[in-house]
Short mmCIF file of C-alpha atoms and ligand atoms in Angstrom, two decimals:
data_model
loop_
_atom_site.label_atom_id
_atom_site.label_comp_id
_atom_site.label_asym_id
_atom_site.label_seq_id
_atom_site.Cartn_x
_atom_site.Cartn_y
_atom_site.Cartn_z
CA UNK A 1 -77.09 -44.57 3.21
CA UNK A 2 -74.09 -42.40 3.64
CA UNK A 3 -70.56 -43.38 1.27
CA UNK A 4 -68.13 -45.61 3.34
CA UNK A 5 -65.72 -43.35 4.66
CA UNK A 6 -61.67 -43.12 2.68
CA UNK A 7 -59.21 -45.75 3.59
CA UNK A 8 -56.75 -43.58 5.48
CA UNK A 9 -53.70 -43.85 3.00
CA UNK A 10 -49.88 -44.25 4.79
CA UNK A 11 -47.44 -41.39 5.03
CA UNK A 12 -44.85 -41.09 2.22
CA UNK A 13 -41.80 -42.97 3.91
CA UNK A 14 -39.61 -41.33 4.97
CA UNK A 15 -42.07 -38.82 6.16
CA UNK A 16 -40.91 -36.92 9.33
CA UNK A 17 -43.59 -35.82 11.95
CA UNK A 18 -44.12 -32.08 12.79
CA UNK A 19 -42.03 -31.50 16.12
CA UNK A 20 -44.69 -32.23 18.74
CA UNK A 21 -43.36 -30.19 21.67
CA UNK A 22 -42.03 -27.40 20.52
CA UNK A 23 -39.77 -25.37 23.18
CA UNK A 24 -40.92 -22.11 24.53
CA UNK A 25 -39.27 -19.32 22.03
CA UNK A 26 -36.78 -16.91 23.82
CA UNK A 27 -37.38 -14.25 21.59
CA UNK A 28 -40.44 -13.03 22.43
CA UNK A 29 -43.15 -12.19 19.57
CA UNK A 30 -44.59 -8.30 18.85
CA UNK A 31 -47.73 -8.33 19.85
CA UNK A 32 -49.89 -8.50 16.43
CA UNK A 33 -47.15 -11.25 14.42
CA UNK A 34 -48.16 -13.04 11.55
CA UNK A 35 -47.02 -16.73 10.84
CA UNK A 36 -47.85 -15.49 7.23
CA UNK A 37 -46.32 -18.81 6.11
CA UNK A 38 -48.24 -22.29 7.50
CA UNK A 39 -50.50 -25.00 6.06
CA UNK A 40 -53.33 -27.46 7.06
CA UNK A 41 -53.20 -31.29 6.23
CA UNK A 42 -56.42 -32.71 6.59
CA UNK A 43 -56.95 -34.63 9.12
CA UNK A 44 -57.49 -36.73 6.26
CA UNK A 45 -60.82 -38.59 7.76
CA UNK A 46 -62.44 -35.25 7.15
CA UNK A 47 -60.54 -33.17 4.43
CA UNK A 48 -58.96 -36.38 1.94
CA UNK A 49 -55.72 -36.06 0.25
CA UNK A 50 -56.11 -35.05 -3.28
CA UNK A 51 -55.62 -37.92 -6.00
CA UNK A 52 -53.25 -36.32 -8.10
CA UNK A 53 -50.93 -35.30 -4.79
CA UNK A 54 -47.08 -36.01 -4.74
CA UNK A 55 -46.55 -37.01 -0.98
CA UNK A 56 -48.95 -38.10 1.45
CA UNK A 57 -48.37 -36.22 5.18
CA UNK A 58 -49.46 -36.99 8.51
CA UNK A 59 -52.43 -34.95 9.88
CA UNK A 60 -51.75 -31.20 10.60
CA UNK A 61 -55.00 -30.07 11.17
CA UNK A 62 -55.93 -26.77 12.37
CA UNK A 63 -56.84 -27.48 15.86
CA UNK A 64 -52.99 -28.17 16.17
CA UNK A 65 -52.07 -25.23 14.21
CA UNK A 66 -54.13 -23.22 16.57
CA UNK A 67 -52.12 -24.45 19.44
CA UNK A 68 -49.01 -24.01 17.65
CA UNK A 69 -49.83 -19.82 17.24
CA UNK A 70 -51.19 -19.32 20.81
CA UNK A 71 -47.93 -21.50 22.21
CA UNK A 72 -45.25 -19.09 19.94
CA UNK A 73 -47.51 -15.83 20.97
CA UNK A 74 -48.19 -15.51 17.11
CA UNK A 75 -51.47 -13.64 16.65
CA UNK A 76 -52.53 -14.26 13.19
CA UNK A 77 -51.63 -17.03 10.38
CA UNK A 78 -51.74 -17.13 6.73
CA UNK A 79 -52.73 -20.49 5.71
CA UNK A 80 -51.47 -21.56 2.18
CA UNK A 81 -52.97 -24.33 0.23
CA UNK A 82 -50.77 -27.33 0.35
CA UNK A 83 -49.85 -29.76 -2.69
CA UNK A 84 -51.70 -32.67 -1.12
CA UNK A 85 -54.83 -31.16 -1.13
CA UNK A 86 -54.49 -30.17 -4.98
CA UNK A 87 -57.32 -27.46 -5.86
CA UNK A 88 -59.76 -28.84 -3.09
CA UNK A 89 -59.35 -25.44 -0.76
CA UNK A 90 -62.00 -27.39 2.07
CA UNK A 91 -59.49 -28.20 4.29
CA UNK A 92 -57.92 -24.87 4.03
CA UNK A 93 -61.04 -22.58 4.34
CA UNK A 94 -62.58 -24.67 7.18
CA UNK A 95 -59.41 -23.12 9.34
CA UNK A 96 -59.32 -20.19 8.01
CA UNK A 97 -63.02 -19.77 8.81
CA UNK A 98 -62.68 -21.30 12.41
CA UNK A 99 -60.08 -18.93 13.16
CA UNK A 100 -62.34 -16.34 13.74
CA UNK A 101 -60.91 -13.58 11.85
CA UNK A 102 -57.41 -13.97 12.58
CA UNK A 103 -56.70 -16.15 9.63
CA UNK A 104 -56.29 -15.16 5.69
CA UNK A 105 -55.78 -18.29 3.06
CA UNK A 106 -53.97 -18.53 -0.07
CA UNK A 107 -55.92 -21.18 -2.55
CA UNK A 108 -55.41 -23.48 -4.97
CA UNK A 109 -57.48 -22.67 -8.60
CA UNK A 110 -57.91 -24.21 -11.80
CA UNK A 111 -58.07 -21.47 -15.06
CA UNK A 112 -62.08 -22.51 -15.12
CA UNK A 113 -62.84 -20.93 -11.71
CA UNK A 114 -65.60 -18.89 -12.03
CA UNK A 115 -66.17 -15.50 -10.33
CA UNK A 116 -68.57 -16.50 -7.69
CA UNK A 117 -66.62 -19.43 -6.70
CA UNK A 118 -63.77 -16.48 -6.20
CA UNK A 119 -66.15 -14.53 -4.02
CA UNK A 120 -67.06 -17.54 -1.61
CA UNK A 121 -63.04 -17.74 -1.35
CA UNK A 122 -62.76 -14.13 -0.40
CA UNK A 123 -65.54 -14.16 1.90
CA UNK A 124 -63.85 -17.24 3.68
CA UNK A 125 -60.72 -15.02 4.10
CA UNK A 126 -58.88 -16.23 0.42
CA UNK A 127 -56.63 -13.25 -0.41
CA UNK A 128 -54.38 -15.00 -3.22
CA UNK A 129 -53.63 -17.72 -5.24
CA UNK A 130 -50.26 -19.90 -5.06
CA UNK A 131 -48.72 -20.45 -8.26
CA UNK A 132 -46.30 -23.40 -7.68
CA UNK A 133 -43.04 -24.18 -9.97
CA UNK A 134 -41.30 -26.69 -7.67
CA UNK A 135 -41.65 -30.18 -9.88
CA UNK A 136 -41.38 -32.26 -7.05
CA UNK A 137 -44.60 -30.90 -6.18
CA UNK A 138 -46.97 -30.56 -8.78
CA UNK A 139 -47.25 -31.03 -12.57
CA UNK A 140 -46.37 -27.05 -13.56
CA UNK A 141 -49.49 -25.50 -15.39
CA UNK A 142 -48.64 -23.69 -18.86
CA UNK A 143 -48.33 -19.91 -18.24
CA UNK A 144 -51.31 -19.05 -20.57
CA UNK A 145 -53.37 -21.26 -17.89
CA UNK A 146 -52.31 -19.29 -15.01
CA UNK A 147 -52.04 -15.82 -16.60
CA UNK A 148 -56.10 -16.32 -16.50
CA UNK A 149 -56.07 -17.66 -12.96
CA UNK A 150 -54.13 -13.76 -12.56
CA UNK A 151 -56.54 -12.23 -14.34
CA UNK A 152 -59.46 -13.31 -12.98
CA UNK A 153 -58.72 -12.46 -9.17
CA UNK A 154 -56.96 -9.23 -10.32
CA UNK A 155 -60.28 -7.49 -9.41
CA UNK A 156 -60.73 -9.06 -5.91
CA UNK A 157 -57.27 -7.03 -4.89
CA UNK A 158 -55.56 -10.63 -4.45
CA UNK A 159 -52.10 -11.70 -4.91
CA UNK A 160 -50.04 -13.93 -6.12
CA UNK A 161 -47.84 -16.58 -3.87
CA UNK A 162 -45.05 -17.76 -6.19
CA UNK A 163 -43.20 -20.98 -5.56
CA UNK A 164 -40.03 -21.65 -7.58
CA UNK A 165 -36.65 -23.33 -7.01
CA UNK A 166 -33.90 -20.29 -7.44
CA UNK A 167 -32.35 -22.07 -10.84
CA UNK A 168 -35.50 -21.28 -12.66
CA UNK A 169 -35.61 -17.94 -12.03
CA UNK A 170 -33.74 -17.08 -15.29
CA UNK A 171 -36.58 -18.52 -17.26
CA UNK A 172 -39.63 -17.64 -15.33
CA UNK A 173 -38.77 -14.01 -14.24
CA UNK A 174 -40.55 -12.23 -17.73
CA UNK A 175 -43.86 -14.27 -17.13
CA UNK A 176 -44.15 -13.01 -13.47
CA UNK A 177 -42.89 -9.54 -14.41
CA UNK A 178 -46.03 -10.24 -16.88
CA UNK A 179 -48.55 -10.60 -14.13
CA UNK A 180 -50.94 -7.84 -13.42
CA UNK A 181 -51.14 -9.06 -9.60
CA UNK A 182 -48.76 -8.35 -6.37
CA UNK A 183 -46.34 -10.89 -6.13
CA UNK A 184 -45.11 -12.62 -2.85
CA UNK A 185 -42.18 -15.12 -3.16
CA UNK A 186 -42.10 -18.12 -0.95
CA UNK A 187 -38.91 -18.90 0.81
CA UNK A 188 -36.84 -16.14 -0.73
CA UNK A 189 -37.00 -18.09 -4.13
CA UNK A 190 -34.77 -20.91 -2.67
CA UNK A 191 -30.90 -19.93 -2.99
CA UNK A 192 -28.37 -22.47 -2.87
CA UNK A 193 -26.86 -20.90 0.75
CA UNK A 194 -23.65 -22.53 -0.20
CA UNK A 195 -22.97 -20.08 -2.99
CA UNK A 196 -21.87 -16.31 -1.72
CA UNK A 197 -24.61 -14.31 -1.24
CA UNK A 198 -23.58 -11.61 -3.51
CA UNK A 199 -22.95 -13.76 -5.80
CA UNK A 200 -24.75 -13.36 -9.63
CA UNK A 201 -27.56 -15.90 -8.65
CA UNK A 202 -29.12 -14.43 -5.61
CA UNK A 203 -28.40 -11.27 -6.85
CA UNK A 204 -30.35 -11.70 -9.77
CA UNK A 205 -32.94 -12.56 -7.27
CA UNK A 206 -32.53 -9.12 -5.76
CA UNK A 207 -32.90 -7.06 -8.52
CA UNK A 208 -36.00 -8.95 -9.70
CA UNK A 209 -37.38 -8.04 -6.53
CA UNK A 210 -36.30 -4.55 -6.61
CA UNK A 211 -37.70 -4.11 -10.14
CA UNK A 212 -40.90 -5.16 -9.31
CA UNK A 213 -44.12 -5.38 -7.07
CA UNK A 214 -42.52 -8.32 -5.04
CA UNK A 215 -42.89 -9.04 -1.34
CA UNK A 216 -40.29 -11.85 0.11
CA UNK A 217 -41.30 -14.31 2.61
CA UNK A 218 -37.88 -14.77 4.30
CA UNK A 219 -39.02 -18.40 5.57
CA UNK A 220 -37.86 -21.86 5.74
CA UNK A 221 -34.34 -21.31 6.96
CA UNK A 222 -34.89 -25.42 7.97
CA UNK A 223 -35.27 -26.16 4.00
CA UNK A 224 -32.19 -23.75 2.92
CA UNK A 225 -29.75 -24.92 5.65
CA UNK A 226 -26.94 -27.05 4.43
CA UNK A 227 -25.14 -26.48 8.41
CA UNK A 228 -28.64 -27.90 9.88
CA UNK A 229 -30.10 -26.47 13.15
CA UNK A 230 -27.31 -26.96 15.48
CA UNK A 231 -27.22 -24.65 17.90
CA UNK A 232 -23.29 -23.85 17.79
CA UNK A 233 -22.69 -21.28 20.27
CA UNK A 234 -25.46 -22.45 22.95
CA UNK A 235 -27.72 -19.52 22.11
CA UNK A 236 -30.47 -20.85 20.13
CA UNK A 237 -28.79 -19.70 16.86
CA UNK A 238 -29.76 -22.25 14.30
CA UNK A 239 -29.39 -22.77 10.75
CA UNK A 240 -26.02 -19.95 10.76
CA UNK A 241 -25.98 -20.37 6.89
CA UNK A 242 -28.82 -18.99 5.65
CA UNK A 243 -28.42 -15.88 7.87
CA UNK A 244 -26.55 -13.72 5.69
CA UNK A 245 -29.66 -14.50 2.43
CA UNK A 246 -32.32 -13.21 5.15
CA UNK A 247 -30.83 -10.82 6.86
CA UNK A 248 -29.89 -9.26 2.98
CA UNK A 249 -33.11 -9.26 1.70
CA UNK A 250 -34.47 -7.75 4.97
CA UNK A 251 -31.76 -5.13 5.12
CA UNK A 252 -32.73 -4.02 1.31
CA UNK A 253 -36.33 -4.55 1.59
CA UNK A 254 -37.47 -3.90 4.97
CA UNK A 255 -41.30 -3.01 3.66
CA UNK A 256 -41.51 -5.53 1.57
CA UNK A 257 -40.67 -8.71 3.90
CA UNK A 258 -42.47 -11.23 5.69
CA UNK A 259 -42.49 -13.95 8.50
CA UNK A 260 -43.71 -17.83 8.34
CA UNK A 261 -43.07 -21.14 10.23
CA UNK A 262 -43.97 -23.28 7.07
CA UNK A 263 -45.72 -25.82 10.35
CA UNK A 264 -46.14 -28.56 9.47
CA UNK A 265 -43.08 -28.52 7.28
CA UNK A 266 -43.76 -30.79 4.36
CA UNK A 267 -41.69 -32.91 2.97
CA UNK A 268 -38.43 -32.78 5.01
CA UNK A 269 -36.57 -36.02 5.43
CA UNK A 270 -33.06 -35.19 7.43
CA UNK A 271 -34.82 -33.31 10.86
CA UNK A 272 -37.67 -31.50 11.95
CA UNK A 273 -37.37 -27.76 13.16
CA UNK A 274 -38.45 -26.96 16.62
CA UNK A 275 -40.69 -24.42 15.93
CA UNK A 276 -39.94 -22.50 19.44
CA UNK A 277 -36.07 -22.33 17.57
CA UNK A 278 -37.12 -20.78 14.37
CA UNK A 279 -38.66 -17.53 16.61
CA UNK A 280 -35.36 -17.12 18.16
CA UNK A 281 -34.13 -17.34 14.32
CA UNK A 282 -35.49 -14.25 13.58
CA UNK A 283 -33.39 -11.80 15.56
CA UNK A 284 -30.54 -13.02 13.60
CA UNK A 285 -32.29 -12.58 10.23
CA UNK A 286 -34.42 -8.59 11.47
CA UNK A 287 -31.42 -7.12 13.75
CA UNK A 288 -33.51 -3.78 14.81
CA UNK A 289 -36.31 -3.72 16.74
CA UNK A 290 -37.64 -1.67 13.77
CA UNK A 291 -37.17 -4.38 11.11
CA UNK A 292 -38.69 -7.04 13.17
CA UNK A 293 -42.12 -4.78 13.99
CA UNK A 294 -42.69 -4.29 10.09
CA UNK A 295 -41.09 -7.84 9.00
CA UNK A 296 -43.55 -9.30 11.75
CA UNK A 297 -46.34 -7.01 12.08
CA UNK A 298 -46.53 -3.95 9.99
CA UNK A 299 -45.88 -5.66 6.65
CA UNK A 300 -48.27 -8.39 7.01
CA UNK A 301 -50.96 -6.49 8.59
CA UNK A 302 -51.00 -4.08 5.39
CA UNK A 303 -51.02 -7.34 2.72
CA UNK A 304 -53.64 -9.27 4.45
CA UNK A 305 -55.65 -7.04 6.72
CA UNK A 306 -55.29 -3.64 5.27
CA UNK A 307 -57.13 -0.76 7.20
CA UNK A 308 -57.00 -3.03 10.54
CA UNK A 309 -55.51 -2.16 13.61
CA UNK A 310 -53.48 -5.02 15.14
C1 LIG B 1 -43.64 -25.36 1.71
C2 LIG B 1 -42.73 -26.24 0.98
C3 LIG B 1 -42.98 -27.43 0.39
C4 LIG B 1 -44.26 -28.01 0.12
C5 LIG B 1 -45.42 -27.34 -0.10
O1 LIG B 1 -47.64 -27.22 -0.71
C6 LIG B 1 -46.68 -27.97 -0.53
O2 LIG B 1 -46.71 -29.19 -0.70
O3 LIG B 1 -45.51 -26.05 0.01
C7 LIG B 1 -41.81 -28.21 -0.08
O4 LIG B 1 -41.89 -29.43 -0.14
O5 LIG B 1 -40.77 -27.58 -0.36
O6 LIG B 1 -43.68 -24.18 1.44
O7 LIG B 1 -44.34 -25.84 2.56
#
């Protein structure tokens, strides 16, 4: 006899929906772009939440992910563990396997992870670990726990996907300095948009990543914004404020930047991007055709598929 299945559990209230039919982008795509930034949630009949999870999401699974990439003419996606599936990577590794090659995952591990669990995630297509700071997210592991995680996939050439909120940095930029790994910083480490942008606290943020082996994911704009997505001047140019944090870090580090959607955008509670508006968002943020190919293609191609033509 086969266990009774999980009683589905309700969405966090509150919860907003990803954006079901998502405009068609006017900036068009590179061929070759990576959505280096996305996630899978469940479905939850096959792939349960995780017990210890701080929100529970609708279903993003990856057949709807899938659709998502071929409908924004993104070629590849990086999927990233999500908090609500703690350190069960299933969910995650069944896309990133289904996806044929044209998928890389970030995972989830727990200091006791042994190497040949490591080598089933790299043959799935794992190529780091996500080491998450944000409280409202997770209980934060002591450093000495994840300085193992670092050292044990050191040797598998993986990296390491670091989530903080920008107020922490102060007190958590000596431990990542610390780690022997790449480092690749989610949403350009969160700055408050409504302070200048060369102000002291982003650019603290800027020399950290000029001092070290950092790449920048210059996503989320829809989490940053304080001015929201309107669309002032009727071109598609959405979420104005956080323009001048992107298009910084891009101008400074143009080999060391990256592209993501964050589909299916956990966890916001005011609106829901339209995914087709966050493509024509990054024009504003890369402003030469240059810039875009290596914050779109070039970059991502040589983190996650190294030696690989597009
Ligand atoms: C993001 C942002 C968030 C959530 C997660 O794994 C997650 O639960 O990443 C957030 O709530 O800010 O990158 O998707």
């Amino acid at each position: 006899m086969s266990a009774p299945a999980p009683t589905p559990q309700p969405k966090t209230p509150g919860w907003l929906d990803w954006y079901a039919n998502p405009s068609a982008p006017s900036f068009r795509l590179p061929a070759g772009t990576v959505d280096t930034h996305c996630h899978v949630f469940g479905p939850q009949a096959a792939f349960p939440f995780a017990p210890e999870r701080k929100y529970t999401p609708c279903d993003g699974g990856k057949d709807d992910l899938f659709a998502l990439r071929d409908h924004l003419g993104v070629a590849r996606n990086v999927i990233v563990q999500a908090t609500c599936h703690g350190a069960d990577n299933s969910a995650m590794t069944d896309a990133v396997r289904a996806a044929g090659g044209r998928a890389r995952g970030i995972a989830t591990v727990r200091p006791d992870v042994d190497e040949a669990e490591l080598r089933r995630l790299h043959e799935a297509g794992v190529r780091g670990v996500r080491f998450n700071f944000v409280r409202r997210l997770v209980e934060t592991s002591p450093h000495e726990d994840l300085s193992i995680i670092a050292k044990k996939i050191a040797p598998f050439g993986w990296h390491v996907v670091l989530y903080f909120e920008s107020a922490d940095l102060p007190d958590l930029e000596d431990f990542f300095a610390s780690l022997p790994t790449p480092l690749v910083v989610d949403h350009m480490g969160r700055p408050d948009v409504t302070r200048p942008v060369g102000g002291p606290e982003f650019s603290r943020f800027l020399r950290f990543v000029e001092h070290n082996d950092v790449w920048v994911k210059v996503t989320c704009p829809e989490r940053l914004t304080v001015t929201g997505p309107a669309a002032l001047d009727g071109e598609r140019h959405a979420y104005t404020d956080v323009v001048p944090f992107s298009s910084r870090v891009v101008d400074e580090f143009p080999d060391r930047v990256l592209w993501g959607t964050d589909w299916p955008h956990p966890n916001l509670k005011n609106h829901m991007p339209d995914d087709g508006l966050l493509v024509d968002h990054v024009p504003q943020v890369a402003r030469t055709e240059e810039q875009r190919h290596k914050l779109l293609v070039a970059n991502p191609m040589r983190l996650y598929w190294p030696g690989e033509d597009v």
